[in-house]
Short mmCIF file of C-alpha atoms in Angstrom, two decimals:
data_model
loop_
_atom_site.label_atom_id
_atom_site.label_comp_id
_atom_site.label_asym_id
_atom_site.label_seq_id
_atom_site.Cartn_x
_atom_site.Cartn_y
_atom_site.Cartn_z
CA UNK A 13 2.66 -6.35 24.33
CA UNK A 14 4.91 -7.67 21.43
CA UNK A 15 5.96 -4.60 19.04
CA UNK A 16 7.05 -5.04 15.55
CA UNK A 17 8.32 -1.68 13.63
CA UNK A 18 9.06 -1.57 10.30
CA UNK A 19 11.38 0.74 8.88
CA UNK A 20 15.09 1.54 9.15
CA UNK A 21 15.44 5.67 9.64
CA UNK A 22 15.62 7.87 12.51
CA UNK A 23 11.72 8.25 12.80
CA UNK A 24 11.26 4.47 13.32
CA UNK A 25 14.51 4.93 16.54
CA UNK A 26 12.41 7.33 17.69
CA UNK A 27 9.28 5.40 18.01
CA UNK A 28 11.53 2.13 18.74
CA UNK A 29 12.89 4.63 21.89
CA UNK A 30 9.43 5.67 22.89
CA UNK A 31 8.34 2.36 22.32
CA UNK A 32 11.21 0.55 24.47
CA UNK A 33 10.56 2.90 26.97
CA UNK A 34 6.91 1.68 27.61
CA UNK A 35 6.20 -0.75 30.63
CA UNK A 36 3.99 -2.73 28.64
CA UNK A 37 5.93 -3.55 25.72
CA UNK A 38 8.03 -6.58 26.49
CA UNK A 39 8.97 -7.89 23.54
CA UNK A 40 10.51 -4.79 21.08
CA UNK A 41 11.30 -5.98 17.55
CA UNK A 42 12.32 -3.94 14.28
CA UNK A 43 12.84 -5.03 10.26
CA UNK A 44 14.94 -4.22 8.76
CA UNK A 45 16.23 -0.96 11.51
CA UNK A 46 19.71 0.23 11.87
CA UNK A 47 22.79 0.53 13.81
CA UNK A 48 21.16 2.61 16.28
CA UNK A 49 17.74 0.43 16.44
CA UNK A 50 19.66 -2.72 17.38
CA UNK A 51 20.43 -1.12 20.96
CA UNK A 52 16.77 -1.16 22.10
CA UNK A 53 15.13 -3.65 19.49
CA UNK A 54 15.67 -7.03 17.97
CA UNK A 55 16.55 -6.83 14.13
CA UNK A 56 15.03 -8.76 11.26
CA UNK A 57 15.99 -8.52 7.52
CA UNK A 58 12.54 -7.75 5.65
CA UNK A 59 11.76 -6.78 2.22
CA UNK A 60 9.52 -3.81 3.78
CA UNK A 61 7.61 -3.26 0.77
CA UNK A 62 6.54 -6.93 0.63
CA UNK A 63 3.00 -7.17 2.81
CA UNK A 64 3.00 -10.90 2.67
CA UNK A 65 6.71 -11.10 3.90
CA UNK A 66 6.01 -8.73 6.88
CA UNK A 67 2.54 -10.35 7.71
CA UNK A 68 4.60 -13.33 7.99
CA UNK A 69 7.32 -12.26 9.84
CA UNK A 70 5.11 -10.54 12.78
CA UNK A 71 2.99 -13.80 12.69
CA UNK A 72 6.58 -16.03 13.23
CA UNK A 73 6.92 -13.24 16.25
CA UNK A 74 3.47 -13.71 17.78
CA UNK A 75 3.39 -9.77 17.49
CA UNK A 76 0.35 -7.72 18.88
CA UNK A 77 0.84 -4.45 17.35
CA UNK A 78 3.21 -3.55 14.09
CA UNK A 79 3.97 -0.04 13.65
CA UNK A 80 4.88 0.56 9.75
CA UNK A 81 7.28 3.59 9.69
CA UNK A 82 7.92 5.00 5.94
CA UNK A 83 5.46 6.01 3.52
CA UNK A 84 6.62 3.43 0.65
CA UNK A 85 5.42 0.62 2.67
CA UNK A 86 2.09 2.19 3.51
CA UNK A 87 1.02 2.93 -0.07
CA UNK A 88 2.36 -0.48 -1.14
CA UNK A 89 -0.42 -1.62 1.04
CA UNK A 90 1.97 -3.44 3.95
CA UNK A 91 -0.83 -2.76 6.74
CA UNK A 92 -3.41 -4.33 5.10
CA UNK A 93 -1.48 -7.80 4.82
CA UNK A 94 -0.81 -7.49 8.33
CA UNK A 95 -4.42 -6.86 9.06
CA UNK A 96 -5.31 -9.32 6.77
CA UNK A 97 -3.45 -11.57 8.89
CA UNK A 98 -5.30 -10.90 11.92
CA UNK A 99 -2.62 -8.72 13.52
CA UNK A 100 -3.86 -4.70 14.58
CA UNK A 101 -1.66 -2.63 12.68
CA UNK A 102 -0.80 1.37 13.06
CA UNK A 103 -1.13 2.78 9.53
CA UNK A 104 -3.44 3.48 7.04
CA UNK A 105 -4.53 1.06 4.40
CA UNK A 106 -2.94 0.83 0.63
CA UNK A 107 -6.27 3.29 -0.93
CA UNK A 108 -6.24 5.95 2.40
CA UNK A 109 -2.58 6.08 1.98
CA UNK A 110 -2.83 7.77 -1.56
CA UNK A 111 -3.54 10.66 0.82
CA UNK A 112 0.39 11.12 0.31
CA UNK A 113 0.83 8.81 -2.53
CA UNK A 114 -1.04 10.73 -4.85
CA UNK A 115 -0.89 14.95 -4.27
CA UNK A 116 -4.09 15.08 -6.69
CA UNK A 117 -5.72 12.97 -4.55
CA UNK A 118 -5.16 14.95 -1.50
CA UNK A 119 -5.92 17.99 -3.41
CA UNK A 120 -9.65 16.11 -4.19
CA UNK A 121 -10.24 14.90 -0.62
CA UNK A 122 -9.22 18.90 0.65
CA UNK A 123 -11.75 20.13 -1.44
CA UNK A 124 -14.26 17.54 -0.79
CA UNK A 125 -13.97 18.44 2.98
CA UNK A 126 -13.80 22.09 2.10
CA UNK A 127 -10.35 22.05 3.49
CA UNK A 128 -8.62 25.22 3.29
CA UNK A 129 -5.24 24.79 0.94
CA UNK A 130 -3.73 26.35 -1.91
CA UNK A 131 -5.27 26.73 -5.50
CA UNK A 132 -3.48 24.13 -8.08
CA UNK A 133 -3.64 22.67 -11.39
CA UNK A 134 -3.07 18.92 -12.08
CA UNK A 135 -0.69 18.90 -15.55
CA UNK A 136 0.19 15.60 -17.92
CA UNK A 137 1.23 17.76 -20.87
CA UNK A 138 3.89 20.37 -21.43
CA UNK A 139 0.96 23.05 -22.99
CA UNK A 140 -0.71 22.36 -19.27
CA UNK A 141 2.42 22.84 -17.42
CA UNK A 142 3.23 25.96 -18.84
CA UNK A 143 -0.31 27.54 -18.95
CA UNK A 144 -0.29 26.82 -15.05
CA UNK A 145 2.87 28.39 -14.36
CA UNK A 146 1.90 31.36 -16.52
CA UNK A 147 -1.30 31.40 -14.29
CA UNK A 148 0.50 31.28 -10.80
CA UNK A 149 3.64 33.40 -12.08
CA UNK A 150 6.92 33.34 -8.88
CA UNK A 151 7.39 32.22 -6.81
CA UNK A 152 6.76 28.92 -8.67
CA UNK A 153 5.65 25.63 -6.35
CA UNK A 154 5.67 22.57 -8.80
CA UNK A 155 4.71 18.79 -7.04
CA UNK A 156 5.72 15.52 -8.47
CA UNK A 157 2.41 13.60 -7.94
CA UNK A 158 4.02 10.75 -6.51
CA UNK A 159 6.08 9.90 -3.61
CA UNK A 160 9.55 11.30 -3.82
CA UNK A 161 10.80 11.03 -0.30
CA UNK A 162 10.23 14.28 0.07
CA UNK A 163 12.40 15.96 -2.61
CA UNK A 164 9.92 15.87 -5.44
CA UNK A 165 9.03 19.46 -4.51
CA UNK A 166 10.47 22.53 -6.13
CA UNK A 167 9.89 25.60 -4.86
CA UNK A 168 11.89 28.45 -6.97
CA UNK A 169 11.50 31.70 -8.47
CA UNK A 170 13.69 30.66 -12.13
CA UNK A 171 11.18 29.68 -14.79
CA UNK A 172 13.11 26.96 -16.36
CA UNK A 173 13.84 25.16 -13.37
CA UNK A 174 10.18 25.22 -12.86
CA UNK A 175 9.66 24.15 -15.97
CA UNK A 176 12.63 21.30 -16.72
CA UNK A 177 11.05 19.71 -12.78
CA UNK A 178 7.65 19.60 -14.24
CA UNK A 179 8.50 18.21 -17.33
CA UNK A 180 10.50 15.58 -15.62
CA UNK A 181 7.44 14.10 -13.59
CA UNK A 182 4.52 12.07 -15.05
CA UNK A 183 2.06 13.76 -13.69
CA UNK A 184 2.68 17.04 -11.90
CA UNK A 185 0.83 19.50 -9.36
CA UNK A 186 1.25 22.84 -9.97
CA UNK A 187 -0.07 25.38 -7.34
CA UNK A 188 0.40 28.97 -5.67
CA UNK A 189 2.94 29.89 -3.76
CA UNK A 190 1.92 29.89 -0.08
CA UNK A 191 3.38 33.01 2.36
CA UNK A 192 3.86 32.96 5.75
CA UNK A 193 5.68 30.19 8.58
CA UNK A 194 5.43 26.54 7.88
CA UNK A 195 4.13 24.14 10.74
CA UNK A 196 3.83 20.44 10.85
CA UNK A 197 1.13 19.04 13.02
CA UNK A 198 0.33 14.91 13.33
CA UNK A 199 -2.32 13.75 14.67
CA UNK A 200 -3.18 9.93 15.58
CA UNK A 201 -6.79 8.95 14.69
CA UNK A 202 -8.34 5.39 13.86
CA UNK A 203 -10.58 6.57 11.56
CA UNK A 204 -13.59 8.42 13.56
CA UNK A 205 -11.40 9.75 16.34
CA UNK A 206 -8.72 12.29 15.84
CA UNK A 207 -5.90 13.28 18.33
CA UNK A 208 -3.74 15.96 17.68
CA UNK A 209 0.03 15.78 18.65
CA UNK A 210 1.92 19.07 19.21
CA UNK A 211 3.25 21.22 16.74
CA UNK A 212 6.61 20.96 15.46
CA UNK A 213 8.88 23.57 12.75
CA UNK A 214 11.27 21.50 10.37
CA UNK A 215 13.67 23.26 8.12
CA UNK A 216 13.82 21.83 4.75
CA UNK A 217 17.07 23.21 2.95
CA UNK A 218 20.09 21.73 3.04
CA UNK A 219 21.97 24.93 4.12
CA UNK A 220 21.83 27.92 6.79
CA UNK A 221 19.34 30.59 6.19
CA UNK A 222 17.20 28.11 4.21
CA UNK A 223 19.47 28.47 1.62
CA UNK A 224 20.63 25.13 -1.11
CA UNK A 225 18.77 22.50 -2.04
CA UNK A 226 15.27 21.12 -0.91
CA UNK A 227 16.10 17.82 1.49
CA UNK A 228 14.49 15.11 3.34
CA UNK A 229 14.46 17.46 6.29
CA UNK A 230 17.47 18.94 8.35
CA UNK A 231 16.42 19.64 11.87
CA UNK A 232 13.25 20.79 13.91
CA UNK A 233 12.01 22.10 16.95
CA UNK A 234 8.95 22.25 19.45
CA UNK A 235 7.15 23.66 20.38
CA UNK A 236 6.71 27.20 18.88
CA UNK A 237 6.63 29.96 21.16
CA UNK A 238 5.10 32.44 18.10
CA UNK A 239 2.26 30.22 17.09
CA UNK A 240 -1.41 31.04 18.23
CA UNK A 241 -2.17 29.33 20.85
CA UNK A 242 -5.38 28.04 19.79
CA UNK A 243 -3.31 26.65 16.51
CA UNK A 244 -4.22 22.87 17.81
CA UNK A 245 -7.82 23.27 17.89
CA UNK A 246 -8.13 25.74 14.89
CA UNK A 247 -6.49 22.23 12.58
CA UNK A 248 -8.64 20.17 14.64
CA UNK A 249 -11.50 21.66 13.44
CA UNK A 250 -10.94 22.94 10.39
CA UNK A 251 -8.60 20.37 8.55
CA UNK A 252 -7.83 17.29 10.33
CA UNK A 253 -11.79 16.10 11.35
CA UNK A 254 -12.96 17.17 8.35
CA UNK A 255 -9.93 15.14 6.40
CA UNK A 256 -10.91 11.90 8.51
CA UNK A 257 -14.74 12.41 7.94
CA UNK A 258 -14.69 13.08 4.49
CA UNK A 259 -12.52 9.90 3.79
CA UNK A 260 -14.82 7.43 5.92
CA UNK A 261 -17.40 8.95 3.56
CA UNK A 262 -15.68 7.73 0.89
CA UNK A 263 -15.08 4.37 2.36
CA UNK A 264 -11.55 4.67 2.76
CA UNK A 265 -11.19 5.57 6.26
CA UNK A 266 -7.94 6.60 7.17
CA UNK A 267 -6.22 5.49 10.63
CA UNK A 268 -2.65 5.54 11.97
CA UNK A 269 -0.82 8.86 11.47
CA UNK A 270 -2.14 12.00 9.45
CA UNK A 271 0.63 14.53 9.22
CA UNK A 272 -0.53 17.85 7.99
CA UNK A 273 2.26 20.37 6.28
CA UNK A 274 0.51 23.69 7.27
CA UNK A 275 1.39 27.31 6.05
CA UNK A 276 0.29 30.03 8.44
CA UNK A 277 -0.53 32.56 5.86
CA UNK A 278 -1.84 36.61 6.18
CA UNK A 279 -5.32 35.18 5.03
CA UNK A 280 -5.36 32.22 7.53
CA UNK A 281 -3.70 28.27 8.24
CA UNK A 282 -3.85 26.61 4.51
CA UNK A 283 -2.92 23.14 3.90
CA UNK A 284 0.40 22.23 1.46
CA UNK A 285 0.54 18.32 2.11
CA UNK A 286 -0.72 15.79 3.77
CA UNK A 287 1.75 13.27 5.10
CA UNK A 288 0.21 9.22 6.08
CA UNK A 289 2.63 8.69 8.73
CA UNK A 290 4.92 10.67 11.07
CA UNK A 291 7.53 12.62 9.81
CA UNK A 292 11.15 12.84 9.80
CA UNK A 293 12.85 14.92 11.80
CA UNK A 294 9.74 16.23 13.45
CA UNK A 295 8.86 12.92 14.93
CA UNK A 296 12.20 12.64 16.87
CA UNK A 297 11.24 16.53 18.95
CA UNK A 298 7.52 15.74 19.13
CA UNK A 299 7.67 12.23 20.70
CA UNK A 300 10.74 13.72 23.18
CA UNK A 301 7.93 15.70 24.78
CA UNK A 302 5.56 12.83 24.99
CA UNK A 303 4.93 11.61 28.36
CA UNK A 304 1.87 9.60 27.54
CA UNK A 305 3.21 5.51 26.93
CA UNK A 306 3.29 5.29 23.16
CA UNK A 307 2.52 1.69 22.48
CA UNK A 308 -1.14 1.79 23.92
CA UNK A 309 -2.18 5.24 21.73
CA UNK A 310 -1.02 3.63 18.86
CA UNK A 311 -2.85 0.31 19.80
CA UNK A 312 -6.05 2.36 19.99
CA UNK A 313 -5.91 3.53 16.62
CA UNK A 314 -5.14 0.46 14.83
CA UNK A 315 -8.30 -1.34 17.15
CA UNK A 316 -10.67 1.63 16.69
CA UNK A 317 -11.08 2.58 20.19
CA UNK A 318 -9.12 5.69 20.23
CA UNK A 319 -11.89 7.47 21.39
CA UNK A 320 -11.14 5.09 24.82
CA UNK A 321 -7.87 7.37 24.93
CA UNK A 322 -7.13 9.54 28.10
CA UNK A 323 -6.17 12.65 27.55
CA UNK A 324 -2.45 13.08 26.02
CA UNK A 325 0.29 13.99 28.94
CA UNK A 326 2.96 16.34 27.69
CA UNK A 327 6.31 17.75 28.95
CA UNK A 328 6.75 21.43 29.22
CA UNK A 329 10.32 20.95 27.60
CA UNK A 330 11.17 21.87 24.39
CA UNK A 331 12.83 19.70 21.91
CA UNK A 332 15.87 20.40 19.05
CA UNK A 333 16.53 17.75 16.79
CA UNK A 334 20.14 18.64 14.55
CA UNK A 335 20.33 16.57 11.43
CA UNK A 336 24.03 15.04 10.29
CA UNK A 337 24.42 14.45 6.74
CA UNK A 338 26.83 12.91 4.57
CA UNK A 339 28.96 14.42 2.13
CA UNK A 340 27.31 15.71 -1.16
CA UNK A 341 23.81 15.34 0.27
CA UNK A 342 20.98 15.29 -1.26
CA UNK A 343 22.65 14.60 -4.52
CA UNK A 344 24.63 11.57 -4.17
CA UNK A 345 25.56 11.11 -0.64
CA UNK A 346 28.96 9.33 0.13
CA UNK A 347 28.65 6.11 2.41
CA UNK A 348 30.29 3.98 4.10
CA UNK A 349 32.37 6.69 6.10
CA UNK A 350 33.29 5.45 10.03
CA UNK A 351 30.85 7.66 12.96
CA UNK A 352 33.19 8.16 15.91
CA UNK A 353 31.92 9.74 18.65
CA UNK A 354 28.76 8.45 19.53
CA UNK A 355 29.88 6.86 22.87
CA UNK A 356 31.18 10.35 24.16
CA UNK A 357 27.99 11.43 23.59
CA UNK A 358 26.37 8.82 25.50
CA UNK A 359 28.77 9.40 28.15
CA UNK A 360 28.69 12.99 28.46
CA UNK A 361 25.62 14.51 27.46
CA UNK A 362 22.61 12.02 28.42
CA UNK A 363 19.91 11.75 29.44
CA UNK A 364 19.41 15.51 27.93
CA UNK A 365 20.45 15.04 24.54
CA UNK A 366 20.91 11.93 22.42
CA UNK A 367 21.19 9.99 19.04
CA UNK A 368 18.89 9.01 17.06
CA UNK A 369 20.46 6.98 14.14
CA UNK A 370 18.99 7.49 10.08
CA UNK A 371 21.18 6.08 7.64
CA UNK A 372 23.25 3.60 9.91
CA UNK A 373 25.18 0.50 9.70
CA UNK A 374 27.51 -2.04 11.44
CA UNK A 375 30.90 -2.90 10.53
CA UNK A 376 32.66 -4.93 12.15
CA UNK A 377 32.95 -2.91 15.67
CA UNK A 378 32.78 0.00 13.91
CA UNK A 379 29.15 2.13 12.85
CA UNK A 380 29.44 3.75 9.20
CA UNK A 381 27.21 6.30 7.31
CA UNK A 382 24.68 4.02 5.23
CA UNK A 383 22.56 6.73 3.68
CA UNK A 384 22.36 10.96 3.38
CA UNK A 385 20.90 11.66 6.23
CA UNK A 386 23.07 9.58 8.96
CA UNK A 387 22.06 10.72 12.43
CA UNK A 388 19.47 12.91 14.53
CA UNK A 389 21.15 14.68 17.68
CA UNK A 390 18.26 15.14 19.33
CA UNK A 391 18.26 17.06 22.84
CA UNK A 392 15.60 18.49 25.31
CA UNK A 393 15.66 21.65 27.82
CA UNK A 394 13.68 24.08 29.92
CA UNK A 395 13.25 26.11 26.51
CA UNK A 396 14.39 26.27 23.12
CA UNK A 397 17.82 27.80 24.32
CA UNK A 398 19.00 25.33 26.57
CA UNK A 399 17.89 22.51 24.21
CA UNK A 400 19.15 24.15 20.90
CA UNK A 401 22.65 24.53 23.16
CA UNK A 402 22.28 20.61 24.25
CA UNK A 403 21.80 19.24 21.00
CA UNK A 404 24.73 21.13 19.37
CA UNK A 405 27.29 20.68 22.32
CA UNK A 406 26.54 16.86 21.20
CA UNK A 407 26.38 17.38 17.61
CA UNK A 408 29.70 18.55 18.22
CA UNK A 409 31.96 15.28 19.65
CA UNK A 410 30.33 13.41 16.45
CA UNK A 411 32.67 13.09 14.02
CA UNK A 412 32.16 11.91 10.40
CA UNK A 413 34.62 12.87 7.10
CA UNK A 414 32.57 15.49 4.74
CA UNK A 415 29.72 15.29 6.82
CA UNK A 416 27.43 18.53 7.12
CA UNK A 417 24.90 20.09 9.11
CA UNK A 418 23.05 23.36 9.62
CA UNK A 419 23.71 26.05 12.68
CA UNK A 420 20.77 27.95 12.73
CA UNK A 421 17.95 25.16 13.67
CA UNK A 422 15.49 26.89 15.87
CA UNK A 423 17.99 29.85 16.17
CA UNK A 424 15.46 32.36 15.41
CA UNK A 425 12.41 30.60 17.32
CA UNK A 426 14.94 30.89 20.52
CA UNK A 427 16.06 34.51 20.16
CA UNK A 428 19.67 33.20 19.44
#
């Protein structure tokens, strides 16, 4: 099978790696990928948000399945022009998309499918926006509508702050503030079918202790030795089927990746996003435990035979993934800083631990930071400790100036 990926960030090198690792791909391509990507895939300049340019590039490859990474391309509608073009594609169409496009219209599908989440108030006007917050009171959780890479979410107990985010959006959700550990949890369905993945924990803020500013997404873990064990079926049942049915109802059936942001609160699991692809950084632990060959799972769920699908074959490792970011992220990261390192890490601390490059880039002989978040040291072990130890003895031969990156990822979760 001929693979085409599309994306550049350490979510689409971890499905590249996954990918390239699959006896039946033999052909691995990726547009526009990275430094990192270019080891196990061919690179192609794209426009990724132009379906017509993509379509055309995985016809001039002959590919048989493209994979479209990021949400921006999803919601731009990139799969259908590639479906349009008689090539399967993994990822939901343009209107299922607005699943993370558009938080209102997540919050209207949840409630639809009676899906259990938190209660919220769509505002357009500044006597909305403050009635809300007055109604929820602190913690206050305030949601640009619209994508936002996932830093359009402010979470804070100042009133202003609330207020001066809200104000800035064009159309804002405002909802209650949901208690209790966070949990991300994809699942791969074409539409009538639904398979979950396993849970994953990412950690958000930019600093220790979940301290600074919200981010992108700074490290994560699986799988979670404190969760329920019947977690997995509880979301099957009671969020994920139910999401899937009540969209085909609607006639926008939704396949590829649904990523559900979960909070496991004292009156039960409720829902505080819904994600249309796989996330970053919990893509890079979940598919490290993956034993299952990736490229024919996602095959079935762009063709609609995903109920064909054996059952999914795990390892019983766990998986640390340690974000490095550059200077001054997420405000306005410095780039173009040399990586050194990354060969001592190849050297020294593989096949355990590894890196998955984000915001990457050639030049010359030499690989500089392209982006905030630059790499994913990513690292597996008999349980959270020996992993968590793995992917920080690596983290630490990388060097980049300025760069920064959290010591606590799944500290607590490990007993560290």
């Amino acid at each position: 099978m001929k693979v085409l990926v599309i994306g550049g960030g350490a979510r689409e090198h971890a499905l590249c790696r996954s990918l390239s690792l699959d006896p039946d791909v033999t052909a691995l391509h990726c547009a526009p990928g990275n430094a990192g990507i270019a080891e196990v895939a061919e690179l192609h300049p794209v426009d990724q948000l132009d379906g017509e340019a993509v379509a055309r590039l995985a016809t001039e490859l002959g590919a048989e399945l493209v994979v479209v990474g990021p949400e921006a391309p999803l919601v731009a509608g990139v799969a259908d022009a590639v479906r349009a073009a008689g090539i399967p594609a993994f990822g939901p169409s343009r209107e299922a998309a607005q699943l993370e496009g558009s938080k209102a219209f997540a919050k209207d599908v949840m409630a639809g499918a009676g899906v259990p989440t938190a209660r919220s108030y769509v505002c357009t006007t500044p006597e909305e926006i403050d009635e809300a917050l007055d109604a929820f009171g602190a913690p206050y959780v305030v949601k640009d509508d619209g994508l936002a890479a996932g830093k359009g979410v402010v979470v804070t107990d100042d009133l202003a702050q609330a207020r001066a985010h809200a104000l800035a959006c064009d159309r804002v959700v405002i909802e209650e503030y949901l208690d209790g550990p966070e949990v991300s949890l994809f699942a791969i369905t074409d539409g009538v079918t639904v398979l979950p993945l396993r849970p994953a924990q990412d950690f958000k803020r930019a600093l220790d202790d979940d301290m600074g500013p919200n981010t992108g997404g700074m490290g994560a873990y699986s799988p979670l030795p404190w969760a329920d064990p019947k977690l997995v079926d509880e979301v099957l049942a009671t969020v994920l089927q139910p999401t899937v049915d009540e969209l085909r109802r609607r006639g926008t059936p939704f396949s590829g990746l649904l990523y559900a942001g979960l909070a496991i609160t004292s009156r039960g699991v409720r829902v505080i996003e819904f994600n249309a692809r796989f996330g970053d950084p919990e893509t890079q632990v979940v598919l490290a435990r993956l034993r299952t060959p990736l490229a024919g799972v996602l095959l079935n769920s762009a063709n609609g035979t995903l109920d064909d699908q054996a059952p999914l074959s795990w390892s019983d490792d766990a998986a640390v993934t340690v974000v490095i970011a550059s200077h001054n992220y997420p405000e306005t990261p410095r780039t173009g800083d040399p990586i050194e390192g990354l060969d001592e890490v190849a050297e020294k601390d593989a096949p355990h631990a590894y890196v998955l490059h984000a915001g990457t880039r050639r030049d010359g002989d030499a690989i500089v930071s392209a982006g905030g978040r630059v790499l994913s040291v990513t690292a597996t072990g008999t349980d959270l400790g020996q992993a968590r130890e793995r992917a920080y003895a690596a983290v630490g031969r990388i060097r980049l100036d300025g760069s920064q990156h959290r010591t606590d990822i799944a500290r607590k979760a490990a007993g560290a």
